[in-house]
GROMACS .gro file of C-alpha atoms in nm:
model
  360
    1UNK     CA    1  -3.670  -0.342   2.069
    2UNK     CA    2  -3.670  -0.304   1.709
    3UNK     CA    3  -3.356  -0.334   1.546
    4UNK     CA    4  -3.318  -0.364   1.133
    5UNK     CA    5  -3.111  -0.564   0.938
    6UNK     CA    6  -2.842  -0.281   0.828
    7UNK     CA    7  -2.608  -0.390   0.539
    8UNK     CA    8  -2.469  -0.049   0.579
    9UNK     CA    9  -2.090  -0.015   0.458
   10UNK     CA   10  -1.976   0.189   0.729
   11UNK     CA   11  -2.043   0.305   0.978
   12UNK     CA   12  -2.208  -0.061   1.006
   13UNK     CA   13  -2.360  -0.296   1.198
   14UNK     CA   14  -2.223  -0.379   1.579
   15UNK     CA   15  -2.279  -0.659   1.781
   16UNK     CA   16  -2.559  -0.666   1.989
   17UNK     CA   17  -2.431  -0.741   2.305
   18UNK     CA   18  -2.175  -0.515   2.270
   19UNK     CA   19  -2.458  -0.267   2.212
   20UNK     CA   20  -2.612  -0.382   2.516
   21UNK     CA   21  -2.304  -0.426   2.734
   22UNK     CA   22  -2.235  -0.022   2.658
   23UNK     CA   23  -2.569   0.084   2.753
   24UNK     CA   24  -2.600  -0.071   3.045
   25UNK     CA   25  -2.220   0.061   3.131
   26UNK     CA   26  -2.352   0.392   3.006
   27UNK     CA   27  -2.386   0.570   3.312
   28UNK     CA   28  -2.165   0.397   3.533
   29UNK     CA   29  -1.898   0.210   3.455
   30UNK     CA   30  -1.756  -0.039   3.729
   31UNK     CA   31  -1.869   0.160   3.973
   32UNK     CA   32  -1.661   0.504   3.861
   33UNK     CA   33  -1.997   0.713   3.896
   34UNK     CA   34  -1.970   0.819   3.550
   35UNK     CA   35  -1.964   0.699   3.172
   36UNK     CA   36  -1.642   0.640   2.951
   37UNK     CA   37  -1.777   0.898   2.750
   38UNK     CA   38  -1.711   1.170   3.099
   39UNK     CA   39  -1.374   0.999   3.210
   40UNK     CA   40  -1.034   1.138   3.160
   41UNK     CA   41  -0.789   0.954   2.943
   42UNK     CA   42  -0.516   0.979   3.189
   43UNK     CA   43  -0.749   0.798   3.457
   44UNK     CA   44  -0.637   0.463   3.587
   45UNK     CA   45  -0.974   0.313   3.468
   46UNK     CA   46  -0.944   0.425   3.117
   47UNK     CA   47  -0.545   0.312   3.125
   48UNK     CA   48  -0.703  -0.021   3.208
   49UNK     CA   49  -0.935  -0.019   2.869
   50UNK     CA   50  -0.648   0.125   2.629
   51UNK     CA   51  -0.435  -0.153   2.769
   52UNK     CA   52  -0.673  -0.424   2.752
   53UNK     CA   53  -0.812  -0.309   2.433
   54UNK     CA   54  -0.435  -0.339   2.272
   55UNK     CA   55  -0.367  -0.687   2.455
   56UNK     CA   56  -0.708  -0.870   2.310
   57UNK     CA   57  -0.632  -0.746   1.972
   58UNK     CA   58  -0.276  -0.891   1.993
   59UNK     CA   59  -0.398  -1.190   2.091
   60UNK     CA   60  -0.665  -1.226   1.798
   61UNK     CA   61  -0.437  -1.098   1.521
   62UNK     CA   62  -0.116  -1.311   1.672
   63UNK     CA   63   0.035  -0.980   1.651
   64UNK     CA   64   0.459  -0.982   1.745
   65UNK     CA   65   0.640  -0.798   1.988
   66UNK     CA   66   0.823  -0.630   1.723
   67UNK     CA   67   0.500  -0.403   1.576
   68UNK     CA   68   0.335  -0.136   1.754
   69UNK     CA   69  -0.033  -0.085   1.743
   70UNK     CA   70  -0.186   0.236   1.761
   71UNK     CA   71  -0.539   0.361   1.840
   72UNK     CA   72  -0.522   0.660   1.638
   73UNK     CA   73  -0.800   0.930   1.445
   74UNK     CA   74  -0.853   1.098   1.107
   75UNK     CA   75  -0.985   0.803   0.951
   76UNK     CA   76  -0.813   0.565   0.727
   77UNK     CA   77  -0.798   0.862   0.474
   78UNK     CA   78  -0.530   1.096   0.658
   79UNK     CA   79  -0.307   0.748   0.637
   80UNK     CA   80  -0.316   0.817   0.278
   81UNK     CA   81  -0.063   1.118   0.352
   82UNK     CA   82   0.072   0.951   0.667
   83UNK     CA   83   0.246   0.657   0.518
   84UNK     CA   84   0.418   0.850   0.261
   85UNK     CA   85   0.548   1.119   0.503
   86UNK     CA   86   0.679   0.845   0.731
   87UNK     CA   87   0.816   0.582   0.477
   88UNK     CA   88   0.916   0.772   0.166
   89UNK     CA   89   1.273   0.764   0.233
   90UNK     CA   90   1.367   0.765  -0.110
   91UNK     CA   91   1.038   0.912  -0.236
   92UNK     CA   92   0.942   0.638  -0.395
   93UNK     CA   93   0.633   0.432  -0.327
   94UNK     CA   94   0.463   0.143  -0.546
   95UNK     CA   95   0.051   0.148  -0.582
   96UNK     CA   96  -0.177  -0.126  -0.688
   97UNK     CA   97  -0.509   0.026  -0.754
   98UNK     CA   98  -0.803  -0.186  -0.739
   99UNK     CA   99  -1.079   0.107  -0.625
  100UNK     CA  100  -1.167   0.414  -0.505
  101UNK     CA  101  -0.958   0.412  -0.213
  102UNK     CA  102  -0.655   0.256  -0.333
  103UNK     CA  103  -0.703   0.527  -0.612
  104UNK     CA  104  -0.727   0.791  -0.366
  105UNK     CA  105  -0.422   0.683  -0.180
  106UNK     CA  106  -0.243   0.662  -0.502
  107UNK     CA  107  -0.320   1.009  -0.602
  108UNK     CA  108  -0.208   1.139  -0.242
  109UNK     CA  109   0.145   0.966  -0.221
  110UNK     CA  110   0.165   1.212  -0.530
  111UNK     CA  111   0.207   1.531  -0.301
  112UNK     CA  112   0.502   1.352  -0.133
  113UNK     CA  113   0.693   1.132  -0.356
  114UNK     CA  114   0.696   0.943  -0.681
  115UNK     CA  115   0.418   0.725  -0.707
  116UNK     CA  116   0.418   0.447  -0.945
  117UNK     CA  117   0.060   0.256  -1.031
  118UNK     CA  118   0.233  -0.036  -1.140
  119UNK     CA  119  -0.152  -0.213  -1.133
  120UNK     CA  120  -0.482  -0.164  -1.170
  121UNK     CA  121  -0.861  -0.341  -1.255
  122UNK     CA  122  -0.993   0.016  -1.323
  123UNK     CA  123  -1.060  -0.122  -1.708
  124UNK     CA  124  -1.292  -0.353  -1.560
  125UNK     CA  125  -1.439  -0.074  -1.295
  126UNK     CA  126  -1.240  -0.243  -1.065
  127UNK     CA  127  -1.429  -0.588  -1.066
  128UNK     CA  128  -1.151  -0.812  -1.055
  129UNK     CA  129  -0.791  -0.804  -0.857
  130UNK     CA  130  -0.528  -0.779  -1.127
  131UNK     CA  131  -0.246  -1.077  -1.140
  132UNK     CA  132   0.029  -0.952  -0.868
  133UNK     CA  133   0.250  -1.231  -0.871
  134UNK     CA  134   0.513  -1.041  -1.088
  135UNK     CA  135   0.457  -0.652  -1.080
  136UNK     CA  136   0.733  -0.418  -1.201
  137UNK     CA  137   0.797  -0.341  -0.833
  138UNK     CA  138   1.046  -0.016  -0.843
  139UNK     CA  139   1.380  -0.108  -0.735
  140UNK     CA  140   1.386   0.199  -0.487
  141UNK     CA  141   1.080   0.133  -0.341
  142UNK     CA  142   0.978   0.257  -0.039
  143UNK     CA  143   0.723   0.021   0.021
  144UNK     CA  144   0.431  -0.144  -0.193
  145UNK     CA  145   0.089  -0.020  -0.116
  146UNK     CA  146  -0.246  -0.212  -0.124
  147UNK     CA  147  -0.631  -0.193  -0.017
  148UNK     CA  148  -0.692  -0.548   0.055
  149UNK     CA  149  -1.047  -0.562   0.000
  150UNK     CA  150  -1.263  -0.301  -0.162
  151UNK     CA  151  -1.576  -0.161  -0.009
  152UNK     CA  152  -1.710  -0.013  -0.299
  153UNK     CA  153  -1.638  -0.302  -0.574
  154UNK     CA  154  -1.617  -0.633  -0.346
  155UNK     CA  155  -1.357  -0.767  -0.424
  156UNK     CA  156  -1.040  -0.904  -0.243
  157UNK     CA  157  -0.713  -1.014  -0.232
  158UNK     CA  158  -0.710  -1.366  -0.180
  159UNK     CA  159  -0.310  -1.406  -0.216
  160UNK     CA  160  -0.090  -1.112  -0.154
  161UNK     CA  161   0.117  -0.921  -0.426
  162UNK     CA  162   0.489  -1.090  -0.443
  163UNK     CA  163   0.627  -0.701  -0.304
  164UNK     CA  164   0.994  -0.866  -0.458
  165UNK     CA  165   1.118  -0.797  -0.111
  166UNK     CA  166   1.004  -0.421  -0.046
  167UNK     CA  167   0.758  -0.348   0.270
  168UNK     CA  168   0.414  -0.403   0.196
  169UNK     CA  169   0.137  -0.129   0.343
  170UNK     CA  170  -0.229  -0.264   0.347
  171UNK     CA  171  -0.531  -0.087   0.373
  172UNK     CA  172  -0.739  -0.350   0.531
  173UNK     CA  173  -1.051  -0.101   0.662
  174UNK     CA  174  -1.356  -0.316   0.556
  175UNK     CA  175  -1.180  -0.671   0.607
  176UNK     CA  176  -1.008  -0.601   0.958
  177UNK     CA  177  -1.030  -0.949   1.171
  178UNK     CA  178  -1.283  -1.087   0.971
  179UNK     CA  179  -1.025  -1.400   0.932
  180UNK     CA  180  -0.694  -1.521   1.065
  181UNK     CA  181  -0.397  -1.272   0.903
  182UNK     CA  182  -0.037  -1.308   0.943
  183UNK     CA  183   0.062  -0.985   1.032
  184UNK     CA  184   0.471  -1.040   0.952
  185UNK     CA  185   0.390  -1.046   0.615
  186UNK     CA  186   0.322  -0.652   0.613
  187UNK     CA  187   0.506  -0.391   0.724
  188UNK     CA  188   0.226  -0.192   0.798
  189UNK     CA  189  -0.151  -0.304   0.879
  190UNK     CA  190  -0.404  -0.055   0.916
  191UNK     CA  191  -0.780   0.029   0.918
  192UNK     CA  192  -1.106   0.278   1.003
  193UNK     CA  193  -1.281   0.062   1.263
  194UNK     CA  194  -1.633   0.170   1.133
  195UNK     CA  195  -1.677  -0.131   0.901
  196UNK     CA  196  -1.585  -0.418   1.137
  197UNK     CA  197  -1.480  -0.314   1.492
  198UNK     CA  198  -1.654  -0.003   1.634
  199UNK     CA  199  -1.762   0.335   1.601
  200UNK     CA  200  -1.636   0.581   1.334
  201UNK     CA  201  -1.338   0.780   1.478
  202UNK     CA  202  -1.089   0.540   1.528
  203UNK     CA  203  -0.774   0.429   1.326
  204UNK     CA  204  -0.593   0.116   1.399
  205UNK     CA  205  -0.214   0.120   1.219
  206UNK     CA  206  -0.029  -0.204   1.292
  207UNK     CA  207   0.355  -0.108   1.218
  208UNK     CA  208   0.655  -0.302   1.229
  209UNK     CA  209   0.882  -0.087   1.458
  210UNK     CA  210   1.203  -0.069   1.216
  211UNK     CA  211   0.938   0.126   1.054
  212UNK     CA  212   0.901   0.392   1.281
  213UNK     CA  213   1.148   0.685   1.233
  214UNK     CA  214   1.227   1.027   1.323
  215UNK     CA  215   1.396   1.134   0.987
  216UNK     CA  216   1.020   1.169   0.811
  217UNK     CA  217   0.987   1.384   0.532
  218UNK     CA  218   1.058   1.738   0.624
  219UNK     CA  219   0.703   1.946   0.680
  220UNK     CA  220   0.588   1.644   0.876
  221UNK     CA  221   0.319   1.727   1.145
  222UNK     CA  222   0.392   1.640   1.528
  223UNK     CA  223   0.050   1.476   1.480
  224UNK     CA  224   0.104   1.239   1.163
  225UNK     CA  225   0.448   1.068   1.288
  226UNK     CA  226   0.426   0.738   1.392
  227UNK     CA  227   0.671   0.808   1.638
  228UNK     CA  228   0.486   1.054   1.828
  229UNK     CA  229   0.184   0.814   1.905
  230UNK     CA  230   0.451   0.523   1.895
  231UNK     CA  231   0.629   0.652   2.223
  232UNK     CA  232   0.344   0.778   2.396
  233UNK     CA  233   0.168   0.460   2.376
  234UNK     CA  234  -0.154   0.673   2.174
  235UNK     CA  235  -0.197   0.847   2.460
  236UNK     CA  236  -0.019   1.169   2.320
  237UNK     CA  237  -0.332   1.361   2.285
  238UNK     CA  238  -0.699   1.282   2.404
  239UNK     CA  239  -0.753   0.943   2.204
  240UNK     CA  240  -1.125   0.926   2.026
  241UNK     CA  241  -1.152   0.731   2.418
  242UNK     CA  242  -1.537   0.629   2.366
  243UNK     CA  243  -1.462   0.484   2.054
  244UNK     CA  244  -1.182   0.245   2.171
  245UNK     CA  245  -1.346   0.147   2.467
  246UNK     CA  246  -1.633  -0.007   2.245
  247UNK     CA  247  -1.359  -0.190   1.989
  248UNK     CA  248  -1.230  -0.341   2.305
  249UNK     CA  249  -1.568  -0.453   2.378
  250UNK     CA  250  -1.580  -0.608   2.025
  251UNK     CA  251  -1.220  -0.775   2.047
  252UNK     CA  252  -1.395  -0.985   2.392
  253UNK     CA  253  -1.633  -1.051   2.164
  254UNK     CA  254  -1.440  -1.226   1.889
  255UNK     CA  255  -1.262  -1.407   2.130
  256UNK     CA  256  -1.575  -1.505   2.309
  257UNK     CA  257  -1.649  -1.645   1.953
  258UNK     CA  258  -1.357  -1.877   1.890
  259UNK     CA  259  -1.171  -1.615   1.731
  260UNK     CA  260  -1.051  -1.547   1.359
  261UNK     CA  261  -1.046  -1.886   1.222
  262UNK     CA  262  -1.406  -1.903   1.326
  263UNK     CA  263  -1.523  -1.571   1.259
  264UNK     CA  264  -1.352  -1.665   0.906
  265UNK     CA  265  -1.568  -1.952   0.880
  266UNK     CA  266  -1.888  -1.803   0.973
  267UNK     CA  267  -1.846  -1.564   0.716
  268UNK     CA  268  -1.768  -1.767   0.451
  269UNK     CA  269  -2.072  -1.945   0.503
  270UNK     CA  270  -2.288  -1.662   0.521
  271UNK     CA  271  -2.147  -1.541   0.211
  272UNK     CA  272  -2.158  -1.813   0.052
  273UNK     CA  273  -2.569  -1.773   0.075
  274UNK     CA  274  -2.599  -1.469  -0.081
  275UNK     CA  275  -2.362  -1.584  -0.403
  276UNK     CA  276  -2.475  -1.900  -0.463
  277UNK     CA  277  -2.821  -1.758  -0.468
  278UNK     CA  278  -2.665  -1.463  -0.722
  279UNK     CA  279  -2.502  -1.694  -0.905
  280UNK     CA  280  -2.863  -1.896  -1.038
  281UNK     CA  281  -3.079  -1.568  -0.971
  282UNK     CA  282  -3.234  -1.470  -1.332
  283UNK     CA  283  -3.291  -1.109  -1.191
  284UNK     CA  284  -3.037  -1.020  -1.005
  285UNK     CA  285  -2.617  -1.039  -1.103
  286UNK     CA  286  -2.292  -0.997  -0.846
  287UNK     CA  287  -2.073  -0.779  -1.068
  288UNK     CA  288  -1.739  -0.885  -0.921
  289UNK     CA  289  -1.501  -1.238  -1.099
  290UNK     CA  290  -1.578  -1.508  -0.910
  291UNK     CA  291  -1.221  -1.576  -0.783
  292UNK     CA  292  -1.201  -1.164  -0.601
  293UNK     CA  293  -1.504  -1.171  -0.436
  294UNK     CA  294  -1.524  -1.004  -0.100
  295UNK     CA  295  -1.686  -1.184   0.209
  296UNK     CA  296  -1.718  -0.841   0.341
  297UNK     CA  297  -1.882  -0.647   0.068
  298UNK     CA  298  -2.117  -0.791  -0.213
  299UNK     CA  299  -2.220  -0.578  -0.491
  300UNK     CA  300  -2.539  -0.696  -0.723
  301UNK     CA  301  -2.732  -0.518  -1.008
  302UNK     CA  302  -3.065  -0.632  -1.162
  303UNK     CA  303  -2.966  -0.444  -1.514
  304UNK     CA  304  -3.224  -0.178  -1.463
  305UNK     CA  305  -3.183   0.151  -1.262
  306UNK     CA  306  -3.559   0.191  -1.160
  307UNK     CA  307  -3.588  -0.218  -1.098
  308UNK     CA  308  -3.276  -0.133  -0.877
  309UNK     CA  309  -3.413   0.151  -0.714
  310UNK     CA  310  -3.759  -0.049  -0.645
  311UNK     CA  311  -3.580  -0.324  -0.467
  312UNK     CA  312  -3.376  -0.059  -0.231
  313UNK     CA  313  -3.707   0.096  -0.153
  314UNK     CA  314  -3.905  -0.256  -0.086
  315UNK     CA  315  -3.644  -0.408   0.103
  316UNK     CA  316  -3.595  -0.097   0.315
  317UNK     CA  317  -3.968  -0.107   0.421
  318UNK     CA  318  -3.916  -0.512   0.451
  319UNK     CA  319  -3.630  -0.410   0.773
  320UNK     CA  320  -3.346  -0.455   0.538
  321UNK     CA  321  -3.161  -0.154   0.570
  322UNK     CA  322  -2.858   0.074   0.378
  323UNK     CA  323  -2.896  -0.188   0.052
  324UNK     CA  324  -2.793   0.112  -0.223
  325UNK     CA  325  -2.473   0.062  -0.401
  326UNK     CA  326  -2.236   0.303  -0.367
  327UNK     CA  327  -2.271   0.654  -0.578
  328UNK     CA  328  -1.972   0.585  -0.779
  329UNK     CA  329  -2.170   0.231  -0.914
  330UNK     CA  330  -2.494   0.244  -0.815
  331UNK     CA  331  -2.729  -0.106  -0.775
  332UNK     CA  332  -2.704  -0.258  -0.464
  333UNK     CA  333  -2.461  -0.362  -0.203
  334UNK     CA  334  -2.513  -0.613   0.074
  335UNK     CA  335  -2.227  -0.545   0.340
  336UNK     CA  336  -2.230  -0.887   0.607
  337UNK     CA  337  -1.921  -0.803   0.847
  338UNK     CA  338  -1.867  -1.009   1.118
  339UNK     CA  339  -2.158  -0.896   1.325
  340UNK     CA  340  -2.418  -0.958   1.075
  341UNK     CA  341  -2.593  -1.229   1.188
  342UNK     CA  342  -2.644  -1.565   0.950
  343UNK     CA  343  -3.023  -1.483   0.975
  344UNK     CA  344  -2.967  -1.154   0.788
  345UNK     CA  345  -2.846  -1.280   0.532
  346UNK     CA  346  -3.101  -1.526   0.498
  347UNK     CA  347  -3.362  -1.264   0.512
  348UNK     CA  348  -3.195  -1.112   0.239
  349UNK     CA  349  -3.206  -1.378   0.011
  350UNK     CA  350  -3.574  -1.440   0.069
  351UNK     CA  351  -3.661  -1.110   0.027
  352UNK     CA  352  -3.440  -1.099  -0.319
  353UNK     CA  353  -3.652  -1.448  -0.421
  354UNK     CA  354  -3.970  -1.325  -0.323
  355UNK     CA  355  -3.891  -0.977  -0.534
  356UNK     CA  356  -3.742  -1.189  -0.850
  357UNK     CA  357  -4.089  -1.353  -0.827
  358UNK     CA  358  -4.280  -1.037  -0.834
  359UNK     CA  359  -4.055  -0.882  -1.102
  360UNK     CA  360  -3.990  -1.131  -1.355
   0.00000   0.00000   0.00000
């Protein structure tokens, strides 16, 4: 077997035994003569998965009674008009934008609402997280809307923005139970799985039930109220079924692991070897403030497109895989979610030493 290191930003890296667990399921699982993939989502064996599934993630995230979770699709981009058709109530929602997606999300809430931007880092191309301790937070706010950490930039919200009271809506796609997170503090927590927790087709939205309504904004689809999926525990329509049966393979995993507080450990550590060499490299620079940066996501340049562009190319044929920035910034990105193991990391950073040796 010959797998790559793949620093891909999404879909990304799983663990192996998960991997390995799923193919050997493939086929058939527990003895049902047929794959997850064939089974019907009203079968008693795939109630079983949903409902695990939903129970291990509770228990990882210390998730309370009062906040529903649902295993829902369109990616974490149709929650850009989902939140504002459930919670504008007075059509008025705060944004802090601090990258593309926050920007995106932003520009969306516009269809539905007033949207104020009451912050940004896009003077900086969103390299640093902008002070939110006291933000001219509308006083008819709906709620006050964040992406916690960025993909594309790498950088993260180490303390969250003082919301003055109003419900705060996090985007946490690339950053999902990669530590401890105390979900009370949000009204609603939601991600794409393809970063950190599975297979691309699933949403996860974490919402405090006060939350959920039926007086959404008129024009609402059946499909994007919370309420629908709410009350028929997201089983109102075929779920992406495949897809959550491998993110419940994932949650045993992390729990297998010691859980958040570990998995927050581990990754600090692992980041921690690809910044500390950055931060003496003469070649290579990480282009986010020192205080935002992600553990997720970790943008570098050399200074020089075609230098850049040599480096992607050498390390791709060295097994280190999906190392090109993003098209919106270009150099290089190293993504190390939870399932990247320490090792890659540290073939990285030997293969970045070895190259600044080469290329001085």
């Amino acid at each position: 077997m010959s797998r790559v290191y793949n620093f891909s930003a999404g879909p990304a890296v799983l663990p192996v035994e998960v991997l390995q667990e799923a193919a050997d399921e493939m086929l058939d699982y527990r003895g049902t003569g047929m794959s997850v993939m064939e089974m019907s989502h009203r079968s008693k064996a795939y109630d079983t998965i949903i409902k695990e599934a939903e129970a291990d993630l509770r228990e990882l995230m210390e998730i309370p009674d009062n906040y529903k979770v649902l295993f829902l699709q369109g990616g974490a981009s149709q929650q850009f008009a989902a939140i504002p058709m459930n919670l504008m109530q007075n059509g008025v929602a705060d944004y802090i934008v601090t990258g593309q997606w926050a920007k995106k999300a932003y520009q969306e809430a516009q269809i539905y609402g007033k949207a104020n931007k009451i912050a940004s880092s896009e003077d900086e191309t969103f390299s640093y997280i902008p002070d939110c301790s006291d933000l001219p937070v509308s006083e008819d706010a709906d709620y006050v809307y964040i992406c916690e950490n960025n993909t594309i930039y790498g950088t993260k919200f180490k303390t969250l923005p003082n919301t003055k009271g109003k419900t705060l809506v996090a985007d946490v796609s690339s950053c999902f139970l990669s530590e401890p997170v105390d979900v009370t503090k949000y009204g609603v927590i939601y991600g794409g799985v393809q970063k950190n927790i599975g297979p691309a087709g699933v949403v996860i939205v974490i919402i405090r039930e006060d939350l959920i309504r039926d007086d959404v904004l008129p024009g609402t689809p059946t499909m994007l109220k919370y309420k629908t999926h709410a009350d028929a525990e997201s089983l109102y329509n075929t779920p992406p079924a495949y897809g959550i049966y491998i993110c419940g393979k994932v949650f045993k995993w992390l729990k297998k692991m010691g859980g958040l507080a570990v998995m927050k450990q581990r990754n600090e550590e692992k980041a921690a070897i690809l910044y500390d060499f950055l931060d003496q490299s003469q070649l290579f620079q990480g282009t986010v403030r020192k205080e935002d940066r992600s553990l997720m996501n970790v943008p570098f340049v050399t200074g020089d497109a075609e230098l850049d562009a040599k480096f992607v190319k050498e390390a791709k044929e060295a097994g280190l895989e999906n190392l090109k920035g993003h098209r919106s910034v270009g150099g290089m990105r190293a993504s190390i979610y939870n399932a990247m193991p320490r090792e890659g990391v540290e073939a990285l950073v030997a293969f970045m030493k070895k190259f600044e040796e080469e290329n001085k």
